[in-house]
Coordinates of C-alpha atoms in Angstrom, one line a residue:
Chain H
M1 CA 67.6 264.6 223.7
D2 CA 67.2 260.7 222.8
A3 CA 64.2 258.8 223.7
G4 CA 66.9 256.7 226.0
D5 CA 67.0 259.2 227.9
M6 CA 63.7 260.0 229.2
S7 CA 62.6 258.2 232.6
T8 CA 59.6 256.5 233.0
G9 CA 57.7 257.6 236.4
D10 CA 56.8 256.4 239.4
G11 CA 53.1 255.2 240.0
R12 CA 50.3 253.4 238.5
K13 CA 48.5 254.6 235.7
V14 CA 44.5 254.1 237.1
W15 CA 43.2 255.3 240.6
I16 CA 40.6 255.1 242.2
F17 CA 38.6 257.5 245.2
P18 CA 35.2 256.4 246.3
D19 CA 34.4 259.1 248.8
G20 CA 34.2 262.4 247.1
D21 CA 31.5 264.4 248.8
L22 CA 32.2 268.8 248.6
P23 CA 31.6 270.3 251.2
P24 CA 30.4 273.6 251.4
A25 CA 33.0 276.6 251.1
G26 CA 32.4 278.0 254.2
D27 CA 31.8 281.6 255.6
P28 CA 33.1 284.4 253.7
G29 CA 37.4 285.6 255.5
L30 CA 37.8 282.2 257.0
P31 CA 41.2 281.6 256.2
L32 CA 40.9 278.2 254.5
E33 CA 38.4 277.8 251.8
G34 CA 36.1 274.5 251.7
H35 CA 37.2 272.8 248.9
E36 CA 38.2 269.0 247.7
S37 CA 41.4 268.7 245.5
L38 CA 43.0 265.9 243.6
I39 CA 46.7 266.0 243.4
V40 CA 49.0 264.1 240.8
L41 CA 52.3 263.7 240.7
N42 CA 54.3 263.1 237.9
T43 CA 57.8 262.5 238.5
G44 CA 58.6 260.8 234.7
D45 CA 60.3 262.9 231.5
E46 CA 56.7 262.5 229.8
D47 CA 53.0 264.5 229.5
A48 CA 51.1 262.5 231.7
Q49 CA 47.5 262.5 229.7
I50 CA 44.9 262.3 232.3
E51 CA 41.1 261.5 232.0
I52 CA 38.5 261.6 234.9
D53 CA 35.6 259.5 235.3
V54 CA 33.2 260.9 237.8
Y55 CA 30.4 258.5 239.3
F56 CA 27.3 259.0 241.0
S57 CA 24.6 257.3 243.2
D58 CA 22.1 257.7 241.0
R59 CA 22.9 258.8 237.6
E60 CA 25.5 257.1 234.8
P61 CA 28.8 258.6 235.4
E62 CA 30.6 262.0 233.8
A63 CA 33.5 260.1 231.8
G64 CA 36.5 260.9 229.9
L65 CA 37.0 264.4 231.6
K66 CA 40.4 265.8 229.7
M67 CA 43.8 267.3 231.6
S68 CA 47.5 266.9 232.0
V69 CA 49.9 266.6 234.2
A70 CA 53.5 268.3 232.8
P71 CA 56.7 266.2 233.2
R72 CA 58.5 266.3 236.5
R73 CA 55.6 268.6 238.1
V74 CA 52.8 267.9 240.6
Q75 CA 49.2 270.0 239.9
C76 CA 46.0 270.2 242.4
F77 CA 42.5 270.0 240.4
R78 CA 40.5 272.0 242.8
L79 CA 36.8 269.3 242.6
D80 CA 34.6 272.5 243.6
K81 CA 35.9 274.3 240.2
P82 CA 35.3 273.2 236.9
L83 CA 36.9 270.3 235.9
G84 CA 38.5 269.1 232.5
D85 CA 38.4 270.6 229.2
R86 CA 34.3 269.8 229.6
Q87 CA 34.5 272.3 232.5
F88 CA 32.8 269.8 234.2
R89 CA 31.1 270.8 237.9
I90 CA 30.8 268.5 240.1
P91 CA 27.7 268.8 242.0
F92 CA 27.3 268.6 245.5
G93 CA 26.7 265.1 247.6
Q94 CA 28.4 261.3 246.9
Y95 CA 30.5 261.0 244.3
A96 CA 33.9 259.0 243.0
L97 CA 36.8 259.2 241.1
R98 CA 38.6 257.0 238.5
L99 CA 41.9 258.5 237.1
R100 CA 43.5 257.6 233.9
S101 CA 46.2 258.2 232.6
T102 CA 48.9 258.1 229.6
A103 CA 52.0 257.7 232.2
P104 CA 52.2 256.3 235.8
V105 CA 51.5 258.9 238.5
V106 CA 51.0 258.9 242.3
V107 CA 47.6 260.5 243.2
Q108 CA 46.2 261.4 246.5
V109 CA 42.7 263.5 247.1
G110 CA 42.3 266.0 250.4
R111 CA 39.3 268.0 251.6
A112 CA 39.3 271.0 254.2
D113 CA 35.7 271.2 255.6
V114 CA 35.3 274.7 257.6
R115 CA 31.4 274.4 258.1
Q116 CA 31.6 274.4 261.8
P117 CA 33.5 276.5 261.1
N118 CA 37.0 275.0 262.6
L119 CA 39.1 273.2 259.7
A120 CA 39.0 269.4 259.5
Y121 CA 41.0 267.3 256.6
Y122 CA 40.4 264.6 255.5
T123 CA 42.9 262.7 252.9
T124 CA 43.9 259.2 251.3
M125 CA 46.0 258.3 248.6
G126 CA 44.2 256.0 245.9
Y127 CA 44.1 253.0 245.5
A128 CA 46.1 251.8 242.1
S129 CA 43.8 249.5 240.4
D130 CA 45.9 249.1 236.9
Chain U
M1 CA 79.8 240.7 264.5
D2 CA 79.5 239.5 260.6
A3 CA 78.1 240.0 257.7
G4 CA 75.4 236.9 258.3
D5 CA 74.6 239.1 261.4
M6 CA 72.8 241.9 259.6
S7 CA 69.4 242.2 259.4
T8 CA 67.3 243.6 256.3
G9 CA 64.5 245.9 257.5
D10 CA 60.8 246.2 256.3
G11 CA 59.4 248.2 253.6
R12 CA 60.8 249.9 250.2
K13 CA 63.6 251.5 248.7
V14 CA 61.3 254.5 246.8
W15 CA 57.9 256.6 248.6
I16 CA 56.0 259.1 247.1
F17 CA 53.9 261.7 248.8
P18 CA 52.2 263.9 245.9
D19 CA 50.2 266.3 248.8
G20 CA 52.6 268.5 250.4
D21 CA 51.4 272.2 251.3
L22 CA 53.1 273.9 254.5
P23 CA 50.4 275.3 256.8
P24 CA 50.9 278.7 258.5
A25 CA 53.4 278.5 261.8
G26 CA 50.2 280.0 264.2
D27 CA 50.0 282.1 266.6
P28 CA 52.1 282.3 268.8
G29 CA 51.6 280.2 272.3
L30 CA 49.5 277.4 270.6
P31 CA 49.8 274.0 271.6
L32 CA 51.1 272.7 269.0
E33 CA 53.2 274.7 265.9
G34 CA 51.7 274.5 262.3
H35 CA 54.2 272.2 259.8
E36 CA 54.7 269.4 257.9
S37 CA 56.8 266.2 258.9
L38 CA 58.6 263.1 256.8
I39 CA 58.5 260.3 259.7
V40 CA 61.1 257.7 258.1
L41 CA 61.7 254.2 260.0
N42 CA 65.2 252.6 259.2
T43 CA 64.3 248.5 261.6
G44 CA 67.4 247.2 259.8
D45 CA 70.6 246.8 260.9
E46 CA 72.3 249.7 258.3
D47 CA 72.2 253.1 257.7
A48 CA 69.8 254.3 255.7
Q49 CA 71.2 256.5 253.3
I50 CA 68.2 259.1 252.1
E51 CA 67.9 261.1 248.7
I52 CA 64.8 263.3 248.7
D53 CA 63.3 265.2 245.9
V54 CA 61.4 267.9 245.7
Y55 CA 58.5 268.8 243.0
F56 CA 56.7 271.7 242.3
S57 CA 54.3 272.8 240.0
D58 CA 56.1 275.5 238.4
R59 CA 59.6 274.6 238.0
E60 CA 61.8 271.8 237.6
P61 CA 62.6 269.9 241.1
E62 CA 65.1 270.1 243.6
A63 CA 66.6 266.6 243.4
G64 CA 69.3 265.1 245.5
L65 CA 68.8 266.2 249.4
K66 CA 70.6 263.8 251.4
M67 CA 69.8 262.5 254.7
S68 CA 70.1 259.5 256.9
V69 CA 68.6 257.3 259.4
A70 CA 70.5 255.3 261.4
P71 CA 69.4 251.5 262.2
R72 CA 66.7 250.4 264.6
R73 CA 65.8 254.0 264.7
V74 CA 62.3 256.5 263.5
Q75 CA 63.6 259.8 262.7
C76 CA 61.2 262.8 262.1
F77 CA 61.9 265.3 259.4
R78 CA 60.4 268.4 259.7
L79 CA 58.9 270.0 256.3
D80 CA 58.9 273.7 257.4
K81 CA 62.8 273.6 258.4
P82 CA 66.2 273.4 256.1
L83 CA 66.3 270.1 254.5
G84 CA 68.8 267.5 254.2
D85 CA 72.7 268.6 253.5
R86 CA 71.9 271.4 251.2
Q87 CA 69.5 273.3 253.7
F88 CA 66.6 273.4 251.2
R89 CA 63.5 275.5 252.5
I90 CA 60.7 274.6 251.0
P91 CA 58.0 277.4 249.9
F92 CA 54.5 277.8 250.8
G93 CA 52.8 276.2 247.9
Q94 CA 51.8 272.8 246.4
Y95 CA 55.0 270.4 246.8
A96 CA 55.4 267.2 246.5
L97 CA 58.0 264.8 247.6
R98 CA 60.3 261.4 246.0
L99 CA 62.5 259.6 249.1
R100 CA 65.0 257.1 247.3
S101 CA 66.6 255.1 250.3
T102 CA 69.5 253.1 249.9
A103 CA 67.9 250.6 252.8
P104 CA 64.5 249.5 253.0
V105 CA 62.8 252.3 254.9
V106 CA 59.1 252.7 255.7
V107 CA 58.0 256.0 255.3
Q108 CA 54.6 258.2 256.5
V109 CA 54.0 262.3 256.4
G110 CA 51.7 264.2 258.9
R111 CA 50.7 267.9 258.8
A112 CA 49.2 269.3 262.0
D113 CA 47.3 272.5 260.9
V114 CA 46.7 275.4 263.6
R115 CA 45.6 278.3 261.1
Q116 CA 41.5 278.1 262.5
P117 CA 43.3 278.4 265.3
N118 CA 42.6 274.8 266.2
L119 CA 44.0 271.5 265.3
A120 CA 43.8 270.1 261.9
Y121 CA 45.6 266.8 261.1
Y122 CA 46.3 265.5 257.7
T123 CA 48.1 261.9 257.1
T124 CA 48.9 259.1 255.0
M125 CA 51.8 256.2 253.9
G126 CA 53.3 256.8 251.5
Y127 CA 53.2 255.2 248.1
A128 CA 55.8 252.5 247.9
S129 CA 57.3 253.1 244.4
D130 CA 59.8 250.4 243.8
Chain M
M1 CA 36.0 219.9 265.4
D2 CA 39.3 219.0 262.7
A3 CA 42.0 221.1 261.4
G4 CA 39.9 220.7 258.2
D5 CA 37.6 223.5 259.5
M6 CA 39.6 225.6 260.6
S7 CA 40.5 229.2 258.7
T8 CA 43.1 231.4 258.1
G9 CA 41.9 234.7 258.3
D10 CA 42.7 237.9 256.2
G11 CA 46.0 240.0 256.1
R12 CA 49.4 239.9 257.0
K13 CA 52.0 238.8 259.9
V14 CA 53.9 242.0 260.0
W15 CA 52.5 245.6 260.3
I16 CA 54.7 248.9 260.3
F17 CA 53.7 252.0 262.0
P18 CA 56.3 254.8 261.1
D19 CA 54.5 257.5 263.0
G20 CA 53.7 257.5 266.3
D21 CA 53.5 260.6 268.7
L22 CA 51.2 260.2 272.4
P23 CA 49.1 263.3 272.5
P24 CA 48.4 265.1 276.2
A25 CA 45.5 263.3 278.0
G26 CA 43.8 267.0 278.1
D27 CA 41.4 268.7 280.4
P28 CA 39.2 266.6 283.1
G29 CA 36.1 266.7 281.5
L30 CA 36.3 266.8 277.4
P31 CA 34.5 263.9 276.0
L32 CA 37.5 262.7 274.9
E33 CA 40.7 261.9 276.5
G34 CA 44.1 262.4 274.1
H35 CA 45.0 258.8 274.0
E36 CA 46.7 256.9 270.4
S37 CA 45.5 253.2 269.7
L38 CA 46.7 250.2 267.7
I39 CA 43.7 248.5 266.4
V40 CA 43.9 244.6 265.2
L41 CA 41.5 242.5 264.0
N42 CA 41.9 238.8 263.9
T43 CA 39.5 237.0 260.9
G44 CA 40.8 233.6 261.8
D45 CA 40.1 230.8 263.9
E46 CA 43.2 230.9 265.5
D47 CA 44.6 232.8 268.3
A48 CA 46.9 235.4 266.8
Q49 CA 50.0 235.4 268.9
I50 CA 51.5 239.0 268.9
E51 CA 54.9 240.9 269.6
I52 CA 55.0 244.4 269.4
D53 CA 58.6 246.3 268.7
V54 CA 58.6 249.9 270.2
Y55 CA 61.2 251.8 267.8
F56 CA 62.8 255.4 268.8
S57 CA 65.1 258.4 267.9
D58 CA 67.8 257.8 270.0
R59 CA 68.2 254.9 272.0
E60 CA 67.4 251.1 270.8
P61 CA 64.4 249.9 270.8
E62 CA 61.5 248.2 273.3
A63 CA 61.5 244.8 271.5
G64 CA 58.9 241.8 272.0
L65 CA 56.1 243.1 273.9
K66 CA 53.7 239.9 274.0
M67 CA 50.2 240.2 273.5
S68 CA 47.4 238.3 271.7
V69 CA 44.0 238.2 269.7
A70 CA 41.3 235.6 270.0
P71 CA 40.2 234.4 266.9
R72 CA 37.3 236.6 265.4
R73 CA 37.5 239.1 267.2
V74 CA 39.2 242.9 267.2
Q75 CA 41.0 244.1 270.2
C76 CA 41.5 247.8 270.6
F77 CA 45.3 248.6 272.3
R78 CA 45.7 251.8 274.1
L79 CA 49.2 252.9 273.1
D80 CA 49.3 255.5 276.3
K81 CA 48.8 252.7 278.6
P82 CA 51.2 250.3 280.2
L83 CA 51.0 247.8 276.8
G84 CA 52.1 244.0 276.7
D85 CA 53.5 241.4 278.5
R86 CA 55.9 243.6 280.2
Q87 CA 53.8 246.4 280.9
F88 CA 55.9 249.0 278.8
R89 CA 54.9 252.4 278.9
I90 CA 55.5 254.2 275.5
P91 CA 57.1 257.6 276.7
F92 CA 55.9 260.9 275.1
G93 CA 58.2 261.9 271.5
Q94 CA 58.7 260.4 268.2
Y95 CA 58.0 256.1 268.2
A96 CA 57.1 253.9 266.0
L97 CA 55.6 250.4 266.2
R98 CA 56.3 247.1 264.0
L99 CA 54.0 244.1 264.9
R100 CA 54.3 240.5 264.4
S101 CA 52.2 237.7 264.2
T102 CA 51.5 234.2 264.5
A103 CA 48.1 234.7 262.1
P104 CA 46.8 237.0 259.4
V105 CA 45.9 240.0 260.6
V106 CA 44.9 243.5 259.7
V107 CA 45.9 246.8 261.4
Q108 CA 45.3 250.8 261.8
V109 CA 46.8 252.6 264.6
G110 CA 44.8 256.0 265.3
R111 CA 45.2 259.3 267.3
A112 CA 43.1 261.7 269.2
D113 CA 44.4 264.6 270.1
V114 CA 42.4 266.7 272.2
R115 CA 45.2 269.8 273.4
Q116 CA 43.7 272.9 272.1
P117 CA 40.8 271.7 273.2
N118 CA 39.0 270.7 270.1
L119 CA 39.4 267.0 268.9
A120 CA 41.9 266.5 265.6
Y121 CA 42.2 262.5 264.7
Y122 CA 45.3 261.2 262.6
T123 CA 45.1 257.9 261.2
T124 CA 46.4 255.2 258.8
M125 CA 46.3 251.7 257.5
G126 CA 50.1 249.8 258.4
Y127 CA 52.3 249.5 255.8
A128 CA 52.5 244.9 255.4
S129 CA 55.9 244.3 255.5
D130 CA 55.6 240.2 255.1
Chain R
M1 CA 24.4 243.7 224.5
D2 CA 26.4 240.4 224.6
A3 CA 28.3 238.9 227.6
G4 CA 31.8 240.8 225.4
D5 CA 30.6 244.0 226.2
M6 CA 30.4 243.8 229.7
S7 CA 33.8 245.1 231.4
T8 CA 34.4 243.4 234.9
G9 CA 35.4 247.1 237.1
D10 CA 38.5 248.0 239.0
G11 CA 39.7 247.1 242.8
R12 CA 39.1 244.2 244.8
K13 CA 36.3 241.6 246.4
V14 CA 37.5 241.4 249.8
W15 CA 38.3 244.7 251.8
I16 CA 38.8 244.9 255.6
F17 CA 38.3 248.2 258.1
P18 CA 39.7 246.7 261.7
D19 CA 39.2 250.5 263.3
G20 CA 34.9 251.3 263.6
D21 CA 33.8 253.5 266.6
L22 CA 30.3 255.0 266.3
P23 CA 30.5 258.7 267.3
P24 CA 27.6 259.9 269.3
A25 CA 25.6 261.9 266.9
G26 CA 26.1 265.2 268.1
D27 CA 24.1 268.4 269.7
P28 CA 20.8 268.7 267.5
G29 CA 21.5 271.4 265.0
L30 CA 24.8 271.3 263.9
P31 CA 25.9 271.2 260.3
L32 CA 27.1 267.7 260.3
E33 CA 26.0 264.7 262.1
G34 CA 28.2 262.4 264.2
H35 CA 28.5 259.0 262.1
E36 CA 30.1 256.6 260.4
S37 CA 29.8 255.7 256.5
L38 CA 31.0 253.0 254.2
I39 CA 31.5 253.6 250.4
V40 CA 31.3 251.3 247.9
L41 CA 32.5 252.4 244.2
N42 CA 31.4 249.7 241.6
T43 CA 33.0 250.5 238.0
G44 CA 32.4 247.6 236.4
D45 CA 29.4 246.2 234.6
E46 CA 27.4 243.9 236.9
D47 CA 25.6 244.4 240.6
A48 CA 28.0 244.2 242.8
Q49 CA 26.7 241.4 245.8
I50 CA 28.0 242.3 249.3
E51 CA 28.1 240.8 252.5
I52 CA 29.2 242.2 255.5
D53 CA 30.2 240.8 258.5
V54 CA 30.9 243.2 261.4
Y55 CA 33.8 241.9 263.9
F56 CA 33.5 242.7 268.2
S57 CA 35.6 242.7 270.7
D58 CA 33.9 240.3 272.9
R59 CA 31.1 238.4 271.1
E60 CA 31.0 236.1 267.8
P61 CA 30.1 238.1 264.3
E62 CA 27.3 239.0 263.0
A63 CA 28.0 237.8 259.7
G64 CA 26.8 237.5 256.0
L65 CA 24.9 241.4 256.0
K66 CA 23.6 241.3 252.5
M67 CA 23.8 245.1 249.6
S68 CA 24.2 245.7 247.0
V69 CA 25.8 248.5 245.2
A70 CA 24.1 248.7 241.3
P71 CA 26.9 249.3 237.4
R72 CA 28.7 251.9 237.4
R73 CA 27.7 253.5 241.1
V74 CA 29.1 254.6 243.9
Q75 CA 27.0 253.8 247.5
C76 CA 27.7 255.2 251.0
F77 CA 25.7 252.9 253.6
R78 CA 25.7 254.8 256.8
L79 CA 26.5 252.3 259.5
D80 CA 24.8 254.0 262.6
K81 CA 21.9 253.2 260.2
P82 CA 20.0 250.0 259.9
L83 CA 22.4 247.6 258.0
G84 CA 21.7 244.9 255.2
D85 CA 18.8 242.6 254.8
R86 CA 18.6 242.4 258.4
Q87 CA 19.2 245.6 259.5
F88 CA 21.1 245.2 262.2
R89 CA 22.2 247.8 264.2
I90 CA 25.7 248.3 265.1
P91 CA 26.0 249.2 268.6
F92 CA 28.1 252.0 269.9
G93 CA 32.1 250.7 271.2
Q94 CA 34.7 249.1 269.2
Y95 CA 33.5 247.2 266.0
A96 CA 35.5 246.2 262.6
L97 CA 33.8 245.2 259.0
R98 CA 35.0 242.6 256.5
L99 CA 33.1 243.2 253.1
R100 CA 33.2 240.6 250.7
S101 CA 31.8 241.0 247.7
T102 CA 31.0 238.9 244.4
A103 CA 32.3 241.8 242.1
P104 CA 35.7 243.8 242.5
V105 CA 35.2 246.9 244.5
V106 CA 36.9 250.0 246.0
V107 CA 35.9 250.9 249.3
Q108 CA 36.9 253.9 251.8
V109 CA 35.3 253.8 255.4
G110 CA 34.8 257.6 257.1
R111 CA 34.0 258.9 260.3
A112 CA 32.8 262.2 261.1
D113 CA 33.0 262.9 264.7
V114 CA 31.1 266.6 266.0
R115 CA 30.8 265.4 269.6
Q116 CA 33.1 268.4 271.0
P117 CA 31.0 269.8 268.9
N118 CA 33.7 270.7 266.7
L119 CA 34.1 268.5 263.2
A120 CA 36.3 266.0 262.9
Y121 CA 37.5 263.1 260.6
Y122 CA 38.7 260.0 260.7
T123 CA 39.4 257.7 257.1
T124 CA 41.1 255.3 255.3
M125 CA 41.4 253.1 252.2
G126 CA 40.6 249.5 253.5
Y127 CA 42.6 246.8 253.6
A128 CA 42.3 244.4 250.5
S129 CA 42.8 241.3 251.6
D130 CA 41.6 238.8 248.5

């Protein structure tokens, strides 16, 4: 296959999510664990090399957490688990995310909250910044 | 009626939804069954011929599921039911959607989740890519 | 005050909402009645003269329901109540909305669903089409 | 550090949110208090000087509430608490927000509603108007 067969994917290269706030995991045995996720779709024919910057209210950002999404794949990154090449753990409390990708992608964030313990959802498509 | 009377509809021709994840149907007898839906509005005066590509985390996409939306109509496609001309069944787990249409449309996705068994909603307008 | 003092408001003149589906009102005595609303903000200094077109899956649209939003005001229109100058009642089942305004506005739709009977919310900013 | 080292942040300078409606705080002892929040991310290297205009259905807007967000920080402003330099209290009932910033920012609004008393979430990214 030569380069002419490669298709550029849909979307944008910079995505912003202002409102992150990890919920507690909730009681054991619930059908869904409380968590937040970042979902990245790469419809193109090249790897998307991604860097995540995590912003806080009271300290400098944690910048450049590296990960990747394979061509023609969607990948769900759990935000309550160690994240990226440095396995950074996002602490509880307000945070925000900026994602930068080498290839166009489309990105959404979701929260599942079971602390009451009923399920409540929270989601938004990111703001594409580039 | 000649072509001059035909109105082009509102919207765009490519729509992207990164976060699909079919919920369980839930207990029988609940007022709403757990499901996801793709809702397509065609405000124009021509049929919208649609192709859906379904993306996964661990396999190549299921591409080109065909369906259509009549002029001046909104259509709700259940994502937990056989989909399109090939009657493809989306499996449980992470998936994403790309919709391509011959005519401009506006597209939203919704999830109704009753696994707890209280109802939780999850929705976003798609990212328009063309 | 001459025309030079009038400020054009923020937003756009055409807004689209694909997924409308009125929930039942729910049991009497619940803190919030099940309903959908269309919320229109007019930040400008002129009246926004609005026309709503309601789309369905199986019939022609109900077009040109007229209403207005005063300058520098936000107005919430209940979608489960008689709507516009013709006091049209949207039936249960899938519908979609197109709003056209003489002045720029910003428009959001929300659903409060209490049929389970816990509260579930569903909202999206509209797709601006002009 | 000279001006050449300063980076302009991501986003836009005007953001609009049509649907604000403060929920009751809910019963004492619930894991989350009912409230609305405005979440502002400033990824740039300068302070974002912000003015909020609050719109209502039946009176003139409360304009120009001042606040700021430091460089490379995300800030969550509670909308059910005294807001800005004038410590304005938003009353119960329909309201809308316009945010104007001296520097590009990305802004999201969220509601946590516990009146039933289960938790229900409501969120949207703002409409960027400039």
